[in-house]
Amino acid sequence: MHRTHTCGELRIEHVGQEVTLSGWVQRSRELGGMTFIDLRDRYGLTQLAFNMETRAELCAKARELGREFVIKVTGNVIERSSKNTNIPTGEIEIDVTAMEVLNASKVPPFTIEDDTDGGDDLRMKYRYLDLRRRPVMSKLQLRHRLSIETRNYLDSIDFMEVETPFLIKSTPEGARDFVVPSRVHPGQFYALPQSPQTFKQLLMVSGYDKYYQIVKCFRDEDLRADRQPEFTQIDCEMAFVEQEDILNTFEGMVRHLFKVVKGIDVPAFPRMTYAEAMATYGSDKPDIRFDMKFVDMAPVTQNKGFKVFDDAEAVIGIVAEGCADYSRKQLDALTDFVKRPQIGAKGLVHCKVNTDGTFKSSVDKFFSQEDQQAWAAHAGAKEGDLILMLSGDLNTTRKQMNELRLHMGKELGFRDPEVFRPLWVVDFPLLEWDEETERYHAMHHPFTSPKPEHMAILETDPGAVNANAYDMVINGVEIGGGSIRIHDRDIQSRMFDLLGFTKEEAQAQFGFLMSAFEYGAPPHGGIALGFDRLCSLFGGSDTIRDFIAFPKNNAARDVMIDAPAPIDGAQMEELYLESTAKEKE
Amino acid sequence: MHRTHTCGELRIEHVGQEVTLSGWVQRSRELGGMTFIDLRDRYGLTQLAFNMETRAELCAKARELGREFVIKVTGNVIERSSKNTNIPTGEIEIDVTAMEVLNASKVPPFTIEDDTDGGDDLRMKYRYLDLRRRPVMSKLQLRHRLSIETRNYLDSIDFMEVETPFLIKSTPEGARDFVVPSRVHPGQFYALPQSPQTFKQLLMVSGYDKYYQIVKCFRDEDLRADRQPEFTQIDCEMAFVEQEDILNTFEGMVRHLFKVVKGIDVPAFPRMTYAEAMATYGSDKPDIRFDMKFVDMAPVTQNKGFKVFDDAEAVIGIVAEGCADYSRKQLDALTDFVKRPQIGAKGLVHCKVNTDGTFKSSVDKFFSQEDQQAWAAHAGAKEGDLILMLSGDLNTTRKQMNELRLHMGKELGFRDPEVFRPLWVVDFPLLEWDEETERYHAMHHPFTSPKPEHMAILETDPGAVNANAYDMVINGVEIGGGSIRIHDRDIQSRMFDLLGFTKEEAQAQFGFLMSAFEYGAPPHGGIALGFDRLCSLFGGSDTIRDFIAFPKNNAARDVMIDAPAPIDGAQMEELYLESTAKEKE
């Protein structure tokens, strides 16, 4: 037997018991004739005491232990003379009477402490050591808790988890698939699913009524920071529902998770149309932890002779409360911020609403004190506030102002990671025009249903058609999205037409789904939540990678196991494949 | 709103309420001026009543509905005049006042009833219709229940679910990997995991202490009946444990599952060594629902002049209780059974222990009544029993007798699928000799630890070394297996040597694991249970395919979506691949 208790378990009431513990040497120190070792396991730390006077040999052995050695000790629980109130086991220590070294350890390449000296690359290579660190472990424990609570909540309201296949068929629509060559069927490939979309819809056709799955999905995209080629979704679908049913169900789920996992009551989720979100926040994933809403400043800024504004399609302002005292340096920094190539504004106009009733703007040449007073009134700025304005074409200016608003929100401390303000963004456009391919793409995916009231203009004015689509947004992050699906074969067929599929392509790729729609498909809809993202949100972090046990790096490589890697020639031959890699590299 | 209640919900106490239901038309019948429709959803059936006299138009519309049409009805719950006690909603029906057809249905290619007229291939192609059938749906509901209960049990005893990666590295050891070509790294491949083995061991090195995952695994094997290229495991690992700890933990889990999912108290799992299982049942997965243990008949049958027995390495007998009255035809059938090529025995010797005290055997020429009396005494056969004997070399005879024993067990009704008799088979050999490659293979896998008392003969007599390995067997089916792992770098290295790995191969494939063992690896061990198999066992079925929502056929093909399939040339080019398929086919 390796232990009677864990390293997080012993308390003052265990004093007098003989116990056996196993764990890792976290820290060791000598103090007079004593050696103290902090023994660590997943559950906590327990102090071990070795006495040179009474057990010289054992104590000498203990002094030879290095960090991260794995040991097993037996001893008596005694009350500590100097207690540590920071840890639950801090009132006791173990007077060790016997010790066994279960395994030695080389000196780790970085320190296994809450704050480590290891760089990113080193910690990725030795991920199994990084995983020992308490902050990393607690992130994965949070992930486990969230997955258990999600499943139990959905189970409690009659959802069934159904496993859908991983070896499916490649579809050219959307992102790139990872493919898997078949050995049994020469020249043919499976694809790994980007989502279980069609399968969950089939389950609705099959009458499963409420489906969920916490499931890995795969996308062979050029990686941006914090994208992973494999990621996890909470994937859900319901039959006989309308949009409101889905919103209420998953709002309920997420509020339940906040309650049981973080002890937080989050407010009911407001619903905001896509159009409103874009007009008010310049983003379809607004961070509503703070206000600072967009104000259309055109009516009070144009036709006063300032060409920049006069020529602009849009002049958008925000009010930064209490920032009238911003220094020149601070204002210059804001201008530099919006002029960065990633944002690309040409300049930033500000107007200080001073506490003495005067106004001071960067365009005083063009606008009188009265003009600026009108701005303040129009924007709802009080004395002591700062108005910031950007102008240009509407879409670009919205995007730029969104960035500036988020930046200001951060500077002003409005983006507390422990405050959560979810909302639903609804009424998304069905399609978006792609300049490059000169055709419409599905904004959500080809299975999303148009608003019934827009069916009449589906072919005549496709860009104006809204969809029964919705996103769950929390703190400026899109946590999930979904839609009410098409369940009518003819509408699905019209949709494929609109998206530029030939009849043959539609049949080859989605024939099984359209065929299923002919045998009594119920109305249905669903949602998929990004589970990695949800975990990072709950963990108060921006990086999903921290919440994945064995993540890939930005080049989609696992540097710990060194994958991907070449395979041998015989294996290639079995798969009827030849590599052209050498010629092309 | 599509419904106020489900089709399984309404009872006599709802009478008088106006309700809305949605579902599928299961069956329709006319009776006098009435039309009755059974409306089906996942939750049950509810009878709808349409009255030609009072609502002629509606009733006429109802008469036009075909099977599997999806409809929504509103009406009043009324008490039925002729009640159906077979279904929970059988006391009421809906007096329908309004109906909407939500979707029509073509005539399904097979009937959607408990007993269907659809053949296997047709049901696979239209899997989404087969999934509607109640027996299929209940199997997937059982699967869901088992997964939820498994997770909650493991969570309750501090196990953490950790997701391990799907895009890993190919290893030539064991079964064939499915591989995934990398677009970003030309000429390189990921592999899909056959199991998360090395990752779960790394999690133990990382101090995660108790890990589990219900996870898809992949094996590119030539398919036998009832093997799937993708399958699901309950994968578990624990640190600071010995074999007994693991056996007790997972025996506890499975007994819990039997209790909560099936309401059955299964007895404690006996432990049987591999050697004992082979000697007593001729199998390492004995079905102990019935006795009929092997008896070594050599001492009482050899050296009596019957050459077949005299020349045999082994003469093995079983006693079929109460079968002395088997007819010639029945005995011939048994002989035919053992002579089938899959079993391959040359013949079967029987001996009837008649109720009148006489004996009648197929080898009366060679053995006297006294000889046969000695057999009966030796084998513990009573009057009225039948002794069956096979002979030949030991291993072959054991295998043959195992088949015969199982066959007799079935014939005699001892293999009731609703009786469960689990056991642990322990002390497996570490290695098995492979005649073909003329080297040792790991019987379990290369990470399994040898028994400490056998370490000394590891290199000198490898075939005699036993492992800390164990299988969970229920009703003759191997439900899971595991081992205490090697956690010492040097022993792991000796193991790779034994298995014929060069140092370079071991380093290239498992260097990360051996490196991890140098940084304080704790003693650890684990188990993996076949989840598909567990589901089928709980469901009283032999075929795992029934418990998988979208299974592949025996050619590893999904005939519903038609995968695998060719991919287009551009995609091949992006992956730096050329197909040689056409030349080779």
Coordinates of C-alpha atoms in Angstrom, one line a residue, chain A residues 48-305:
Chain A
L48 CA 7.4 16.1 6.8
A49 CA 9.8 16.4 9.7
F50 CA 13.0 14.4 10.0
N51 CA 14.9 14.6 13.2
M52 CA 18.7 14.2 13.1
E53 CA 19.0 13.6 16.8
T54 CA 16.6 10.7 17.1
R55 CA 16.8 9.2 13.6
A56 CA 20.2 10.2 12.1
E57 CA 20.3 7.7 9.3
L58 CA 16.8 8.5 8.1
C59 CA 17.4 12.3 8.3
A60 CA 20.7 12.0 6.4
K61 CA 18.8 10.1 3.7
A62 CA 16.2 12.8 3.6
R63 CA 18.9 15.4 3.1
E64 CA 19.9 13.7 -0.1
L65 CA 16.5 14.0 -1.7
G66 CA 16.3 16.3 -4.6
R67 CA 13.3 18.3 -5.8
E68 CA 10.6 16.1 -7.6
F69 CA 11.9 12.9 -6.1
V70 CA 8.9 10.6 -5.5
I71 CA 8.9 9.2 -1.9
K72 CA 6.7 7.2 0.4
V73 CA 6.9 7.9 4.1
T74 CA 5.4 6.5 7.2
G75 CA 5.2 8.5 10.4
N76 CA 3.0 10.0 13.1
V77 CA 0.9 13.0 12.7
I78 CA 2.0 15.6 15.2
E79 CA 0.9 19.2 15.9
R80 CA 3.2 21.8 14.5
S81 CA 4.9 24.2 16.7
S82 CA 4.8 27.0 14.1
K83 CA 1.6 26.7 12.2
N84 CA 1.0 27.7 8.6
T85 CA -2.5 29.1 8.2
N86 CA -2.1 29.4 4.4
I87 CA -2.6 25.7 3.7
P88 CA -5.3 23.3 5.0
T89 CA -2.7 20.9 6.4
G90 CA -0.8 23.7 8.1
E91 CA -1.5 22.7 11.7
I92 CA 0.2 19.4 11.5
E93 CA 3.3 17.7 10.3
I94 CA 4.5 14.1 10.0
D95 CA 7.2 12.9 12.3
V96 CA 8.7 10.5 9.8
T97 CA 9.8 7.1 11.0
A98 CA 10.4 5.3 7.7
M99 CA 11.0 6.4 4.1
E100 CA 11.3 4.8 0.7
V101 CA 12.4 6.5 -2.4
L102 CA 9.9 5.3 -5.1
N103 CA 11.7 7.1 -7.9
A104 CA 14.5 9.6 -8.3
S105 CA 14.3 12.8 -10.4
K106 CA 16.8 14.6 -12.5
V107 CA 16.8 18.4 -11.9
P108 CA 13.8 19.6 -13.8
P109 CA 14.5 22.0 -16.7
F110 CA 12.4 24.7 -15.0
T111 CA 11.1 25.2 -11.5
I112 CA 7.8 23.5 -10.7
E113 CA 6.2 26.4 -8.8
D114 CA 3.2 28.6 -9.3
D115 CA 5.5 31.1 -11.0
T116 CA 8.0 29.2 -13.1
D117 CA 11.1 30.3 -14.8
G118 CA 10.4 28.1 -17.9
G119 CA 9.8 29.7 -21.2
D120 CA 6.9 28.7 -23.4
D121 CA 8.8 26.3 -25.7
L122 CA 10.5 24.5 -22.8
R123 CA 7.3 24.1 -21.0
M124 CA 5.6 22.7 -24.2
K125 CA 8.4 20.2 -24.7
Y126 CA 8.2 19.1 -21.0
R127 CA 4.4 19.5 -20.9
Y128 CA 4.2 16.6 -18.3
L129 CA 6.3 18.7 -15.9
D130 CA 4.4 21.9 -16.6
L131 CA 1.2 20.0 -15.9
R132 CA 2.5 19.5 -12.3
R133 CA 2.3 23.2 -11.6
R134 CA -0.7 24.1 -9.4
P135 CA -2.1 26.9 -11.8
V136 CA -2.1 24.5 -14.7
M137 CA -3.6 21.6 -12.7
S138 CA -6.4 23.9 -11.4
K139 CA -7.3 24.9 -14.9
L140 CA -7.7 21.3 -15.9
Q141 CA -9.7 20.6 -12.8
L142 CA -12.0 23.4 -13.7
R143 CA -12.4 21.9 -17.2
H144 CA -13.3 18.6 -15.7
R145 CA -15.8 20.2 -13.4
L146 CA -17.4 22.1 -16.2
S147 CA -17.8 19.0 -18.4
I148 CA -19.4 17.0 -15.6
E149 CA -21.8 19.8 -14.7
T150 CA -22.7 20.4 -18.3
R151 CA -23.5 16.7 -18.8
N152 CA -25.5 16.4 -15.7
Y153 CA -27.5 19.5 -16.4
L154 CA -28.3 18.4 -19.9
D155 CA -29.1 14.9 -18.7
S156 CA -31.5 16.3 -16.1
I157 CA -33.5 18.0 -18.8
D158 CA -33.7 14.8 -21.0
F159 CA -30.9 15.4 -23.4
M160 CA -29.1 12.3 -24.6
E161 CA -25.4 12.1 -25.3
V162 CA -25.0 10.3 -28.6
E163 CA -21.5 9.7 -30.1
T164 CA -21.2 10.6 -33.7
P165 CA -18.5 9.2 -36.0
F166 CA -15.0 10.6 -36.4
L167 CA -14.3 8.9 -39.7
I168 CA -16.7 10.7 -42.0
K169 CA -16.7 12.3 -45.5
S170 CA -14.8 15.4 -46.7
T171 CA -16.9 18.4 -47.8
P172 CA -15.3 21.3 -49.6
E173 CA -17.6 23.8 -47.9
G174 CA -16.1 25.9 -45.1
A175 CA -12.7 25.3 -43.5
R176 CA -10.3 22.6 -44.7
D177 CA -10.8 19.1 -43.5
F178 CA -8.1 16.8 -42.1
V179 CA -8.3 13.6 -44.1
V180 CA -7.5 10.0 -43.4
P181 CA -6.5 7.7 -46.2
S182 CA -8.2 4.3 -46.3
R183 CA -6.1 1.2 -46.7
V184 CA -9.1 -1.0 -47.5
H185 CA -10.5 1.3 -50.2
P186 CA -7.6 2.4 -52.3
G187 CA -7.5 6.1 -53.3
Q188 CA -10.3 6.9 -50.9
F189 CA -10.3 9.1 -47.8
Y190 CA -12.2 9.6 -44.6
A191 CA -12.4 13.1 -43.2
L192 CA -12.3 14.2 -39.5
P193 CA -15.4 16.1 -38.6
Q194 CA -15.3 19.9 -38.3
S195 CA -18.5 19.5 -36.3
P196 CA -21.1 16.7 -36.0
Q197 CA -23.6 19.1 -37.8
T198 CA -25.2 16.7 -40.3
F199 CA -25.2 13.8 -37.8
K200 CA -27.0 15.8 -35.1
Q201 CA -29.6 16.9 -37.7
L202 CA -30.1 13.3 -38.7
L203 CA -30.6 12.4 -35.0
M204 CA -33.4 14.9 -35.0
V205 CA -34.9 13.3 -38.1
S206 CA -34.5 10.0 -36.1
G207 CA -36.6 11.4 -33.3
Y208 CA -33.9 11.7 -30.6
D209 CA -35.5 15.0 -29.7
K210 CA -32.7 16.4 -27.5
Y211 CA -29.1 15.6 -28.3
Y212 CA -25.8 16.7 -26.9
Q213 CA -22.2 15.7 -27.1
I214 CA -19.0 17.1 -25.7
V215 CA -16.9 16.2 -28.7
K216 CA -13.6 16.8 -30.4
C217 CA -13.7 18.6 -33.8
F218 CA -11.0 19.2 -36.3
R219 CA -10.1 22.1 -38.6
D220 CA -7.0 22.2 -40.8
E221 CA -6.7 26.0 -40.8
D222 CA -3.6 28.1 -41.0
L223 CA -3.2 28.7 -37.3
R224 CA -3.7 32.0 -35.7
A225 CA -2.6 32.6 -32.2
D226 CA -4.7 30.5 -29.9
R227 CA -6.3 28.3 -32.5
Q228 CA -5.9 24.6 -32.2
P229 CA -6.3 22.1 -35.0
E230 CA -8.4 19.9 -32.6
F231 CA -10.8 21.6 -30.3
T232 CA -13.8 20.6 -28.2
Q233 CA -17.4 21.6 -28.6
I234 CA -20.5 21.2 -26.5
D235 CA -22.7 20.3 -29.4
C236 CA -26.5 20.3 -29.0
E237 CA -29.6 19.9 -31.1
M238 CA -33.4 19.9 -30.3
A239 CA -36.5 19.0 -32.3
F240 CA -39.9 20.7 -32.2
V241 CA -38.3 24.0 -31.1
E242 CA -38.3 27.6 -32.1
Q243 CA -35.5 30.0 -31.5
E244 CA -36.8 31.1 -28.1
D245 CA -36.8 27.5 -26.8
I246 CA -33.1 27.1 -27.7
L247 CA -32.1 30.5 -26.2
N248 CA -33.9 29.7 -23.0
T249 CA -32.5 26.2 -22.7
F250 CA -28.9 27.2 -23.1
E251 CA -29.1 30.4 -21.2
G252 CA -30.4 28.2 -18.4
M253 CA -27.4 25.8 -18.8
V254 CA -24.8 28.6 -18.8
R255 CA -26.4 30.3 -15.8
H256 CA -26.5 27.0 -14.0
L257 CA -22.7 26.5 -14.7
F258 CA -21.9 29.9 -13.4
K259 CA -23.9 29.2 -10.3
V260 CA -22.5 25.7 -9.5
V261 CA -19.0 26.1 -10.7
K262 CA -18.2 29.7 -9.7
G263 CA -21.0 30.5 -7.3
I264 CA -22.0 33.5 -9.4
D265 CA -25.6 34.5 -10.3
V266 CA -25.3 36.1 -13.7
P267 CA -28.1 38.3 -14.9
A268 CA -30.6 37.2 -17.5
F269 CA -29.1 37.4 -21.0
P270 CA -30.4 40.4 -23.0
R271 CA -31.1 39.8 -26.7
M272 CA -29.7 42.2 -29.2
T273 CA -30.1 42.1 -33.0
Y274 CA -27.0 41.8 -35.1
A275 CA -27.9 45.2 -36.6
E276 CA -28.1 46.8 -33.2
A277 CA -24.9 45.2 -32.0
M278 CA -23.1 46.5 -35.1
A279 CA -24.6 50.0 -34.7
T280 CA -24.0 50.2 -31.0
Y281 CA -20.7 48.4 -30.5
G282 CA -19.3 47.9 -34.0
S283 CA -19.1 44.2 -33.3
D284 CA -21.3 41.1 -33.4
K285 CA -19.7 40.1 -30.1
P286 CA -20.0 43.1 -27.9
D287 CA -18.5 43.3 -24.5
I288 CA -21.4 44.7 -22.5
R289 CA -19.6 44.7 -19.1
F290 CA -19.4 48.5 -19.8
D291 CA -21.5 50.9 -21.7
M292 CA -19.6 53.4 -23.8
K293 CA -22.0 52.9 -26.7
F294 CA -21.4 54.3 -30.1
V295 CA -23.0 57.6 -30.9
D296 CA -23.7 58.6 -34.4
M297 CA -22.0 62.0 -34.4
A298 CA -22.6 62.8 -38.1
P299 CA -25.7 65.1 -37.5
V300 CA -23.7 67.4 -35.2
T301 CA -20.3 67.2 -36.8
Q302 CA -20.9 67.3 -40.6
N303 CA -21.3 70.4 -42.7
K304 CA -19.2 72.6 -40.5
G305 CA -16.3 72.8 -42.9

